[in-house]
Amino acid sequence: AMYFKGFAHVGVHIHIMQALAWLMAAIFIYAYFGPYRRLCRANSDSDPTLGLAQLAQIRTAVTANLHMGIILVIVAASGRYWA
């Protein structure tokens, strides 16, 4: 088995992937505990205006996560070829 002795001895692509993963997780947590909860509340209160605003925020968060996920896959697939 290979042992890298911590993150100090891995390639920069691993650091990029780790950073993107943490950022994507933070965006998901924000979307779940912020706009999604407000969307559920707006739905139970029958407030379509608030609900649409929350859906727009969720859509923005999901779009950001999608783009970061694509970048993450590219970094993961090409990282072994970096010098």
mmCIF file with all atom_site columns, N, CA, C and O in Angstrom, residues 1-11 13-14:
data_model
loop_
_atom_site.group_PDB
_atom_site.id
_atom_site.type_symbol
_atom_site.label_atom_id
_atom_site.label_alt_id
_atom_site.label_comp_id
_atom_site.label_asym_id
_atom_site.label_entity_id
_atom_site.label_seq_id
_atom_site.pdbx_PDB_ins_code
_atom_site.Cartn_x
_atom_site.Cartn_y
_atom_site.Cartn_z
_atom_site.occupancy
_atom_site.B_iso_or_equiv
_atom_site.pdbx_formal_charge
_atom_site.auth_seq_id
_atom_site.auth_comp_id
_atom_site.auth_asym_id
_atom_site.auth_atom_id
_atom_site.pdbx_PDB_model_num
ATOM 1  N N  . ALA A 1 1  ? 0.841  -1.185 0.000  1.00 0.00 ? 1  ALA A N  1
ATOM 2  C CA . ALA A 1 1  ? 0.000  0.000  0.000  1.00 0.00 ? 1  ALA A CA 1
ATOM 3  C C  . ALA A 1 1  ? 0.881  1.241  0.000  1.00 0.00 ? 1  ALA A C  1
ATOM 4  O O  . ALA A 1 1  ? 1.970  1.247  0.543  1.00 0.00 ? 1  ALA A O  1
ATOM 5  N N  . MET A 1 2  ? 0.334  2.301  -0.600 1.00 0.00 ? 2  MET A N  1
ATOM 6  C CA . MET A 1 2  ? 1.071  3.562  -0.643 1.00 0.00 ? 2  MET A CA 1
ATOM 7  C C  . MET A 1 2  ? 0.637  4.436  0.523  1.00 0.00 ? 2  MET A C  1
ATOM 8  O O  . MET A 1 2  ? -0.538 4.556  0.818  1.00 0.00 ? 2  MET A O  1
ATOM 9  N N  . TYR A 1 3  ? 1.602  5.051  1.162  1.00 0.00 ? 3  TYR A N  1
ATOM 10 C CA . TYR A 1 3  ? 1.320  5.970  2.243  1.00 0.00 ? 3  TYR A CA 1
ATOM 11 C C  . TYR A 1 3  ? 1.940  7.307  1.875  1.00 0.00 ? 3  TYR A C  1
ATOM 12 O O  . TYR A 1 3  ? 3.122  7.395  1.599  1.00 0.00 ? 3  TYR A O  1
ATOM 13 N N  . PHE A 1 4  ? 1.108  8.363  1.881  1.00 0.00 ? 4  PHE A N  1
ATOM 14 C CA . PHE A 1 4  ? 1.579  9.679  1.484  1.00 0.00 ? 4  PHE A CA 1
ATOM 15 C C  . PHE A 1 4  ? 2.021  10.523 2.660  1.00 0.00 ? 4  PHE A C  1
ATOM 16 O O  . PHE A 1 4  ? 2.509  11.613 2.493  1.00 0.00 ? 4  PHE A O  1
ATOM 17 N N  . LYS A 1 5  ? 1.814  10.060 3.860  1.00 0.00 ? 5  LYS A N  1
ATOM 18 C CA . LYS A 1 5  ? 2.214  10.784 5.070  1.00 0.00 ? 5  LYS A CA 1
ATOM 19 C C  . LYS A 1 5  ? 1.562  12.157 5.163  1.00 0.00 ? 5  LYS A C  1
ATOM 20 O O  . LYS A 1 5  ? 2.208  13.151 5.424  1.00 0.00 ? 5  LYS A O  1
ATOM 21 N N  . GLY A 1 6  ? 0.284  12.217 4.884  1.00 0.00 ? 6  GLY A N  1
ATOM 22 C CA . GLY A 1 6  ? -0.468 13.457 5.014  1.00 0.00 ? 6  GLY A CA 1
ATOM 23 C C  . GLY A 1 6  ? -0.611 14.202 3.705  1.00 0.00 ? 6  GLY A C  1
ATOM 24 O O  . GLY A 1 6  ? -0.068 13.826 2.671  1.00 0.00 ? 6  GLY A O  1
ATOM 25 N N  . PHE A 1 7  ? -1.344 15.286 3.778  1.00 0.00 ? 7  PHE A N  1
ATOM 26 C CA . PHE A 1 7  ? -1.621 16.075 2.584  1.00 0.00 ? 7  PHE A CA 1
ATOM 27 C C  . PHE A 1 7  ? -0.411 16.867 2.094  1.00 0.00 ? 7  PHE A C  1
ATOM 28 O O  . PHE A 1 7  ? -0.424 17.385 0.992  1.00 0.00 ? 7  PHE A O  1
ATOM 29 N N  . ALA A 1 8  ? 0.617  16.966 2.877  1.00 0.00 ? 8  ALA A N  1
ATOM 30 C CA . ALA A 1 8  ? 1.804  17.711 2.446  1.00 0.00 ? 8  ALA A CA 1
ATOM 31 C C  . ALA A 1 8  ? 2.542  16.996 1.321  1.00 0.00 ? 8  ALA A C  1
ATOM 32 O O  . ALA A 1 8  ? 3.321  17.619 0.604  1.00 0.00 ? 8  ALA A O  1
ATOM 33 N N  . HIS A 1 9  ? 2.268  15.719 1.139  1.00 0.00 ? 9  HIS A N  1
ATOM 34 C CA . HIS A 1 9  ? 3.015  14.945 0.160  1.00 0.00 ? 9  HIS A CA 1
ATOM 35 C C  . HIS A 1 9  ? 2.171  14.496 -1.030 1.00 0.00 ? 9  HIS A C  1
ATOM 36 O O  . HIS A 1 9  ? 2.582  13.600 -1.755 1.00 0.00 ? 9  HIS A O  1
ATOM 37 N N  . VAL A 1 10 ? 1.007  15.083 -1.217 1.00 0.00 ? 10 VAL A N  1
ATOM 38 C CA . VAL A 1 10 ? 0.166  14.725 -2.361 1.00 0.00 ? 10 VAL A CA 1
ATOM 39 C C  . VAL A 1 10 ? 0.203  15.851 -3.386 1.00 0.00 ? 10 VAL A C  1
ATOM 40 O O  . VAL A 1 10 ? 0.630  16.963 -3.097 1.00 0.00 ? 10 VAL A O  1
ATOM 41 N N  . GLY A 1 11 ? -0.294 15.572 -4.574 1.00 0.00 ? 11 GLY A N  1
ATOM 42 C CA . GLY A 1 11 ? -0.287 16.567 -5.644 1.00 0.00 ? 11 GLY A CA 1
ATOM 43 C C  . GLY A 1 11 ? -1.267 17.701 -5.390 1.00 0.00 ? 11 GLY A C  1
ATOM 44 O O  . GLY A 1 11 ? -2.204 17.584 -4.583 1.00 0.00 ? 11 GLY A O  1
ATOM 45 N N  . HIS A 1 13 ? -3.518 18.713 -7.289 1.00 0.00 ? 13 HIS A N  1
ATOM 46 C CA . HIS A 1 13 ? -4.872 18.372 -7.715 1.00 0.00 ? 13 HIS A CA 1
ATOM 47 C C  . HIS A 1 13 ? -5.691 17.785 -6.561 1.00 0.00 ? 13 HIS A C  1
ATOM 48 O O  . HIS A 1 13 ? -6.900 17.994 -6.488 1.00 0.00 ? 13 HIS A O  1
ATOM 49 N N  . ILE A 1 14 ? -5.036 17.100 -5.634 1.00 0.00 ? 14 ILE A N  1
ATOM 50 C CA . ILE A 1 14 ? -5.746 16.569 -4.459 1.00 0.00 ? 14 ILE A CA 1
ATOM 51 C C  . ILE A 1 14 ? -6.225 17.713 -3.571 1.00 0.00 ? 14 ILE A C  1
ATOM 52 O O  . ILE A 1 14 ? -7.345 17.698 -3.071 1.00 0.00 ? 14 ILE A O  1
#
